[in-house]
Every structure is written in structure tokens, then in C-alpha cells.
C-alpha atoms as a PDB file:
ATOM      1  CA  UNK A   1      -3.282 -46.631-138.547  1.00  0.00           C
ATOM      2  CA  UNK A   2      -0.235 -48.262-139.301  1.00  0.00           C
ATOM      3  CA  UNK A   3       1.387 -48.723-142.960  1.00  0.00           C
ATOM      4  CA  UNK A   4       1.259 -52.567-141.657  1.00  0.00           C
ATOM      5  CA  UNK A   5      -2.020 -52.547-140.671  1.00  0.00           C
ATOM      6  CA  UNK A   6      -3.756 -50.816-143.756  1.00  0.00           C
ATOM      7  CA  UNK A   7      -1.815 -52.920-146.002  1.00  0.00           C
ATOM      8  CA  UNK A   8      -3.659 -56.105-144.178  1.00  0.00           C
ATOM      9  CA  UNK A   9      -6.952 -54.602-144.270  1.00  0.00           C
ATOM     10  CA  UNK A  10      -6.651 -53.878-147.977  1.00  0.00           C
ATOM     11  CA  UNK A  11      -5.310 -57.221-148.653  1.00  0.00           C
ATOM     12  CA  UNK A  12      -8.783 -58.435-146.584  1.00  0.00           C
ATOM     13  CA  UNK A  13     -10.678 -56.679-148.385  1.00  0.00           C
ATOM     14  CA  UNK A  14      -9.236 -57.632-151.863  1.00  0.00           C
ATOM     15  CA  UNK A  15      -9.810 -60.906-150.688  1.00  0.00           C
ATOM     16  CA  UNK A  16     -13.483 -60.203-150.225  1.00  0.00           C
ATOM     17  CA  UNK A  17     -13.804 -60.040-154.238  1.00  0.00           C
ATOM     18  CA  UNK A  18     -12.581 -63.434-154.392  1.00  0.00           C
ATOM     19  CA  UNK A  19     -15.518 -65.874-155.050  1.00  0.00           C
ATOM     20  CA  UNK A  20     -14.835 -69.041-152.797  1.00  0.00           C
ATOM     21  CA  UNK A  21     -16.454 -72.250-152.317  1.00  0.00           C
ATOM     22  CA  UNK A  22     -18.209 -72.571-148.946  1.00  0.00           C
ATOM     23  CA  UNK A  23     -16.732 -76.044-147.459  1.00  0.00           C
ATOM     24  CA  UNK A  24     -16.597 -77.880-144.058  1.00  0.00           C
ATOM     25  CA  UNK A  25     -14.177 -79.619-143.189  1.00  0.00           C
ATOM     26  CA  UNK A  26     -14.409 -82.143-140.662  1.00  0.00           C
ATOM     27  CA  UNK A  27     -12.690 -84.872-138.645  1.00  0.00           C
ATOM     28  CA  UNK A  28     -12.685 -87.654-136.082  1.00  0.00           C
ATOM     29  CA  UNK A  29     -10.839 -89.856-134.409  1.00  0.00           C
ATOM     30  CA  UNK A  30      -8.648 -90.381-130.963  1.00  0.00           C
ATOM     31  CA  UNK A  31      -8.093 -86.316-130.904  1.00  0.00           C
ATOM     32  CA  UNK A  32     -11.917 -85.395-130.948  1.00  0.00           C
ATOM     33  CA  UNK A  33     -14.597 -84.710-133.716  1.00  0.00           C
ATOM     34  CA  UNK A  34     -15.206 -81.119-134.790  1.00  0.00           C
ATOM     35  CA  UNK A  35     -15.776 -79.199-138.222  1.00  0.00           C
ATOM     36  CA  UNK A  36     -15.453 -76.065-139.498  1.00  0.00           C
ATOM     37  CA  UNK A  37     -16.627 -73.713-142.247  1.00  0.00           C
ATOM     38  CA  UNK A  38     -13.703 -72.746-144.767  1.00  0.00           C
ATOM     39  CA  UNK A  39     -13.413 -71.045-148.123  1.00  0.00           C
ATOM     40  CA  UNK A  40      -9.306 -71.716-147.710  1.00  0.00           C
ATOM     41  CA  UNK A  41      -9.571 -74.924-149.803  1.00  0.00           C
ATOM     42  CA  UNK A  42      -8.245 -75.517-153.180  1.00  0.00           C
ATOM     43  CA  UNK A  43      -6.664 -78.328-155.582  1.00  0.00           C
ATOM     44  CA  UNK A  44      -2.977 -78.764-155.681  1.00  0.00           C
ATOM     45  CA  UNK A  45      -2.367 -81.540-157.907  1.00  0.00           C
ATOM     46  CA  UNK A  46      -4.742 -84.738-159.191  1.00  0.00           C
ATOM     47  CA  UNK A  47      -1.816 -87.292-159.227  1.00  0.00           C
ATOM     48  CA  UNK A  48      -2.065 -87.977-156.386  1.00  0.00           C
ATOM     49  CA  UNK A  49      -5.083 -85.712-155.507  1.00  0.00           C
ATOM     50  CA  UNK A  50      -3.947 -83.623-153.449  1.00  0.00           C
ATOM     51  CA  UNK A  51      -6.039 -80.571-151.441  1.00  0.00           C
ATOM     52  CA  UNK A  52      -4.137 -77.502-149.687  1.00  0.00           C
ATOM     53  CA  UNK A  53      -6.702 -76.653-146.268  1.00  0.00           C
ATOM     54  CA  UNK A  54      -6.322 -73.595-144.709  1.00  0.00           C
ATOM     55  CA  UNK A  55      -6.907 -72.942-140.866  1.00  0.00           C
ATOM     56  CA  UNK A  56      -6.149 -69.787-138.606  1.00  0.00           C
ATOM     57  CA  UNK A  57      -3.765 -70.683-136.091  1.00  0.00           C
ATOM     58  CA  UNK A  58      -6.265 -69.476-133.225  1.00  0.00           C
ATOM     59  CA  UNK A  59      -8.536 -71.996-134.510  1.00  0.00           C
ATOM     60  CA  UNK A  60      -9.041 -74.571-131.826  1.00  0.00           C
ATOM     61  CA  UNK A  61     -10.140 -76.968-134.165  1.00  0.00           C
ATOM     62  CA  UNK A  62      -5.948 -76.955-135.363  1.00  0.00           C
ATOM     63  CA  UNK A  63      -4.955 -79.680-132.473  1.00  0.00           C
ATOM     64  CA  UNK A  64      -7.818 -82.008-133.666  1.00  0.00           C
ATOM     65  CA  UNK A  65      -6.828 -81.717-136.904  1.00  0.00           C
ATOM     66  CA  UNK A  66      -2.946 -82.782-136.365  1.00  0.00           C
ATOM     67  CA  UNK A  67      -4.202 -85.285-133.902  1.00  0.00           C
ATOM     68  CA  UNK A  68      -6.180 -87.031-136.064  1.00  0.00           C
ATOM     69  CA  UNK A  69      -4.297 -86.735-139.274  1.00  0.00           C
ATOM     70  CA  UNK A  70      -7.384 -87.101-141.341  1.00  0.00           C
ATOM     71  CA  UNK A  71     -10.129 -84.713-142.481  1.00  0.00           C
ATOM     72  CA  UNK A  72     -12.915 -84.737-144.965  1.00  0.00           C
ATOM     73  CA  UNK A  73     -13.949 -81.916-147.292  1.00  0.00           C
ATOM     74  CA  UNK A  74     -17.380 -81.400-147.724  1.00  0.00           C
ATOM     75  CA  UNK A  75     -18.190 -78.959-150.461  1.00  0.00           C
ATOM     76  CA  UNK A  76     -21.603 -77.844-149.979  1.00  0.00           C
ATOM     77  CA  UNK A  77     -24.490 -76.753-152.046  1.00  0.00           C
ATOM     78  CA  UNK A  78     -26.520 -73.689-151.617  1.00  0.00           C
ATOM     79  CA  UNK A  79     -29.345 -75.234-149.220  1.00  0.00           C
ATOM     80  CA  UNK A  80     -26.777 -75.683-146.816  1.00  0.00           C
ATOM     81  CA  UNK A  81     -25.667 -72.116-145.651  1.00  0.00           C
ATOM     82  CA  UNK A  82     -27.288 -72.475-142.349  1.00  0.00           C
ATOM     83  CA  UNK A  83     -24.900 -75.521-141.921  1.00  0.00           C
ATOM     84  CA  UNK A  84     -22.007 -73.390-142.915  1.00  0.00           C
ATOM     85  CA  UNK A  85     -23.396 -70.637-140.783  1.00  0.00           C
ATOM     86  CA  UNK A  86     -23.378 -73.238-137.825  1.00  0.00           C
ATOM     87  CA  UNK A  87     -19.916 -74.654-138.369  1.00  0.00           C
ATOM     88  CA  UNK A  88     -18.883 -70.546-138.491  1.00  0.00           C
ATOM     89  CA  UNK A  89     -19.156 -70.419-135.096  1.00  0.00           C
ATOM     90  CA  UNK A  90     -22.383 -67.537-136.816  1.00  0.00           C
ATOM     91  CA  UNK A  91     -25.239 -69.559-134.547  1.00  0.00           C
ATOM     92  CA  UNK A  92     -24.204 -70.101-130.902  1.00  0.00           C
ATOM     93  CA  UNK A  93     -24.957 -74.711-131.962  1.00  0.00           C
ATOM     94  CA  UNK A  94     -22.439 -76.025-129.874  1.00  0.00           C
ATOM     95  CA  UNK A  95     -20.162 -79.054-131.956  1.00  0.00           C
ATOM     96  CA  UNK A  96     -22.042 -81.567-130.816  1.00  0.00           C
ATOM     97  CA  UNK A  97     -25.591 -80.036-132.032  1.00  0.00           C
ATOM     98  CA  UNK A  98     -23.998 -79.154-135.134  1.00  0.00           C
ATOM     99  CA  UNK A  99     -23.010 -83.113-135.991  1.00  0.00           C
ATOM    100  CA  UNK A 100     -27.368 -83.787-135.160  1.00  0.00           C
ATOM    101  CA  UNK A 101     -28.371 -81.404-137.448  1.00  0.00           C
ATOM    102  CA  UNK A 102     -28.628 -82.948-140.453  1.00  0.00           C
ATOM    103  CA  UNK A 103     -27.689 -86.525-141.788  1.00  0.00           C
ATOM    104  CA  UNK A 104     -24.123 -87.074-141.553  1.00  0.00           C
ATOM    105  CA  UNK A 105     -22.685 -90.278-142.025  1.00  0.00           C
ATOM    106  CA  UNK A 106     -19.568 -91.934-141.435  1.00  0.00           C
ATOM    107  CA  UNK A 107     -17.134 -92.396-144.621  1.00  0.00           C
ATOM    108  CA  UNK A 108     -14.563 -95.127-145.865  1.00  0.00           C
ATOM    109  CA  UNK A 109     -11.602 -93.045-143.912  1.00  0.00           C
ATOM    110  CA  UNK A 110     -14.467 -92.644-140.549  1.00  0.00           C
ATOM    111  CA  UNK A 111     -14.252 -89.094-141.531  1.00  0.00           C
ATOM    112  CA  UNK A 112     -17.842 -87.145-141.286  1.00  0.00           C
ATOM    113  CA  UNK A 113     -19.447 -86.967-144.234  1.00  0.00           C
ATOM    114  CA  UNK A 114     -22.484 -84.321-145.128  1.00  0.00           C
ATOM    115  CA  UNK A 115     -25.139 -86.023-146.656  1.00  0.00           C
ATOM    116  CA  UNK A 116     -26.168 -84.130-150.036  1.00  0.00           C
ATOM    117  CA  UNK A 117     -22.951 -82.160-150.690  1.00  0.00           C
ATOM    118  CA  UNK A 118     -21.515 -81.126-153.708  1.00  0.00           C
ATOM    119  CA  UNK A 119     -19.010 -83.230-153.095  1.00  0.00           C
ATOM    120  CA  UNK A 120     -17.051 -85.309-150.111  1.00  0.00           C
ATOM    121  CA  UNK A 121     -13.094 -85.622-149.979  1.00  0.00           C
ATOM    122  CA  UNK A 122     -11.864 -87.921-147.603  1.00  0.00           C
ATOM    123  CA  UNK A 123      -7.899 -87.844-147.220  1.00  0.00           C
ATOM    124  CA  UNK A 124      -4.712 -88.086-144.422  1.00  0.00           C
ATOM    125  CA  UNK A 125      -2.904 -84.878-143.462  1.00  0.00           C
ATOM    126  CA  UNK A 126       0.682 -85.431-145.331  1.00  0.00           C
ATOM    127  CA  UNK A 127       1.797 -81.945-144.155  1.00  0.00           C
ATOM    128  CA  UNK A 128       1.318 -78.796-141.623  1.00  0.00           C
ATOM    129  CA  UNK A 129       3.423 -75.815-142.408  1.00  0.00           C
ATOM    130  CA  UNK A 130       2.317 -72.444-140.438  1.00  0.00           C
ATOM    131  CA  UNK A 131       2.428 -69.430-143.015  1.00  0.00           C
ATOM    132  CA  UNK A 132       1.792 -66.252-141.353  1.00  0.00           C
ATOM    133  CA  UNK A 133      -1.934 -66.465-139.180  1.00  0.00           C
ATOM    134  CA  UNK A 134      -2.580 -69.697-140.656  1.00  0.00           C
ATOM    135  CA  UNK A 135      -1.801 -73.580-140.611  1.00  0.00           C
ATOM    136  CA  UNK A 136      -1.881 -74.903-144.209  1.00  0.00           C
ATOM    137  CA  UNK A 137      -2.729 -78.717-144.145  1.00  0.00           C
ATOM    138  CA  UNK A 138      -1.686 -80.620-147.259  1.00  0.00           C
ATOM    139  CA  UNK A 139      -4.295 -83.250-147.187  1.00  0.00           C
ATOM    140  CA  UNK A 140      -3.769 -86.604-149.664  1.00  0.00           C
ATOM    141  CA  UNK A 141      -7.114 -87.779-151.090  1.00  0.00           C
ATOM    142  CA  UNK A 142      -8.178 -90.999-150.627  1.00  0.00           C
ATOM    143  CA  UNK A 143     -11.955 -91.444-151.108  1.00  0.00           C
ATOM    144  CA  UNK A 144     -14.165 -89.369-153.237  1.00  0.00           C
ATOM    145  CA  UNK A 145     -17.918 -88.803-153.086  1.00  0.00           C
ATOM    146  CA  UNK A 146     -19.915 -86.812-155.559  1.00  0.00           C
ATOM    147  CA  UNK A 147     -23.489 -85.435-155.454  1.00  0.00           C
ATOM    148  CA  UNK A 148     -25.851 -86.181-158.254  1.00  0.00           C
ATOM    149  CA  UNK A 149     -27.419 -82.391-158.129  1.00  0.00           C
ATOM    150  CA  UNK A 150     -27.462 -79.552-157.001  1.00  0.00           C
ATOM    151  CA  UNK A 151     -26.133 -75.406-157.171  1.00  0.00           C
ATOM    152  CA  UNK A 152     -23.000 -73.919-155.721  1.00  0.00           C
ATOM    153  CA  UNK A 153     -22.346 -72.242-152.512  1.00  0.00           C
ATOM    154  CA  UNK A 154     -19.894 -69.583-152.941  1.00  0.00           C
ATOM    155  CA  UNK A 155     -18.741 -66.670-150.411  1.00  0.00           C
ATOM    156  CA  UNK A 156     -18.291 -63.509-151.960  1.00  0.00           C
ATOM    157  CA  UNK A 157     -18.082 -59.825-150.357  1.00  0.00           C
ATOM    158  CA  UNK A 158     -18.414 -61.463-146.947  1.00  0.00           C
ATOM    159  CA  UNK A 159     -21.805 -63.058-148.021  1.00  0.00           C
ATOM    160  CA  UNK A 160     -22.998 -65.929-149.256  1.00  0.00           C
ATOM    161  CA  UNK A 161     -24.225 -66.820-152.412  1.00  0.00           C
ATOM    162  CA  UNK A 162     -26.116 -69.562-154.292  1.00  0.00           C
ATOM    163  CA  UNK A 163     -24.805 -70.667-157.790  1.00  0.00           C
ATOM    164  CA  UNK A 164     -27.029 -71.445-159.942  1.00  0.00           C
ATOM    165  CA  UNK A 165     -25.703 -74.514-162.451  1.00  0.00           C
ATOM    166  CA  UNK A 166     -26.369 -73.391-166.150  1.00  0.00           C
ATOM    167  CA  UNK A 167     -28.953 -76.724-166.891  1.00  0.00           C
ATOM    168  CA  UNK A 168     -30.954 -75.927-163.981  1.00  0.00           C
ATOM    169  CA  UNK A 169     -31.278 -72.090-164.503  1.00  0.00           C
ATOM    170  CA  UNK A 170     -32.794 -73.198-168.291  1.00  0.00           C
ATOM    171  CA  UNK A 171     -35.337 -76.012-166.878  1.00  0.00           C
END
């Protein structure tokens, strides 16, 4: 094995110890509608918000993206691993049975929105730079829906995991 190539699966696996939250991101418009499961996702700035989205380059779901120019972040709660295990590509549910799953809805933007999420960040697609075997989207919120309960889903040593909010652990 190359120096290279050990050095990228240690990095990987590094990774692994990383909690993440489990989102999917979505879109829709002229380009197509598709989703997918990613952990990639974090805050850059709140003025304006601001998300950073990451996407492998392979990813077939990148030329939807960048034709659209607008995605929604749905941060999801720890009932809905089977959705993120469908939007994984982990199921064999083909896009389309993956949007009549559950109850999605359209949002202000016409992004899909997961009903019951954590959380729902509609935005536009500011930039695309390509770092290595991704495309990072900086993605400009605009709209802004929050749950009213629930526990985390987090991905952690290439597993999922519920987490458990303090208040409801005590009840």
C-alpha cells in the first residue's frame, strides 16, 4: 500500500471519530429533484447565515445541485435513520419512492422540506469550489424551520446514533 494511500485511509478513519449530524439535503427545480444523506454540513457564519455543503464529485446529485442553485437542509432526528438510510443510496428506493415515503412538503424557496426534522434550511447556492474528491457548496440561508421536539441523529464510527436531548432523558 502506498504512503498516499494509507495516509487517506487513516485520515478516513480519523474521520470516523468525528460525531456528525445526519442531514439531507435536497432540491428542486428546472434541473431535477433529488436528495441526499450528508454529515458534510456545517455553519460558516450567522450574518448572513451562511452553510458550507459538502458533496463527492462522483455524486450525480452535483449537476442538480448547480442547476438548481437552491437546496434545503434537513437536519433530522433519530426516528428518521431509515430516511437517511434511503437517501444513502443503503436501500435500493429509487428517488422518486424516497420523496413518497414520508410527508414532505414544499417550502417558501420550493425546496423539499422533511416534515418533523430537527430543523429545515432553505437557501441559494452563492458558491461551488471543488476541493480535492468533493464539491463544497456555500449555500446562503434564506428560510428557517425549526422542530418543536425531538433527539439528535448523529453518525459516528460509520453508524448511526440517536441523541438523546438532556430534558427528555430526565422525564
Amino acid at each position: 500500500m502506498s504512503q498516499e494511500n494509507e495516509q487517506r485511509l487513516r485520515f478516513r478513519d480519523a474521520m470516523a471519530s468525528l460525531s456528525a449530524a445526519v442531514n439531507i439535503v435536497t432540491t428542486d427545480g428546472p434541473a431535477g429533484r433529488c436528495g441526499i444523506t450528508a454529515t458534510a454540513v456545517c455553519s460558516v457564519t450567522d450574518t448572513p447565515p451562511t452553510l458550507l455543503v459538502c458533496i463527492n464529485r462522483n455524486s450525480a446529485m452535483n449537476p442538480v445541485f448547480e442547476g438548481n442553485r437552491r437546496l434545503c437542509v434537513n437536519v433530522l432526528n433519530h426516528e428518521q435513520e431509515l430516511m437517511a438510510r434511503h437517501f444513502a443510496g443503503m436501500t435500493g428506493v429509487s428517488m422518486e419512492e424516497r420523496f413518497r415515503l414520508e410527508e414532505w412538503q414544499r417550502g417558501a424557496l420550493g425546496q423539499p422540506v422533511l416534515r418533523n426534522t430537527l430543523a429545515s434550511l432553505e437557501g441559494e447556492i452563492e458558491q461551488i469550489q471543488i476541493i480535492g474528491t468533493h464539491q463544497v457548496y456555500l449555500v446562503q440561508i434564506k428560510q428557517i424551520a425549526l422542530g418543536e421536539a425531538g433527539n439528535g441523529l448523529i453518525y459516528f464510527k460509520r453508524n448511526f446514533h440517536p441523541v438523546i436531548h438532556q430534558m427528555a432523558a430526565l422525564a
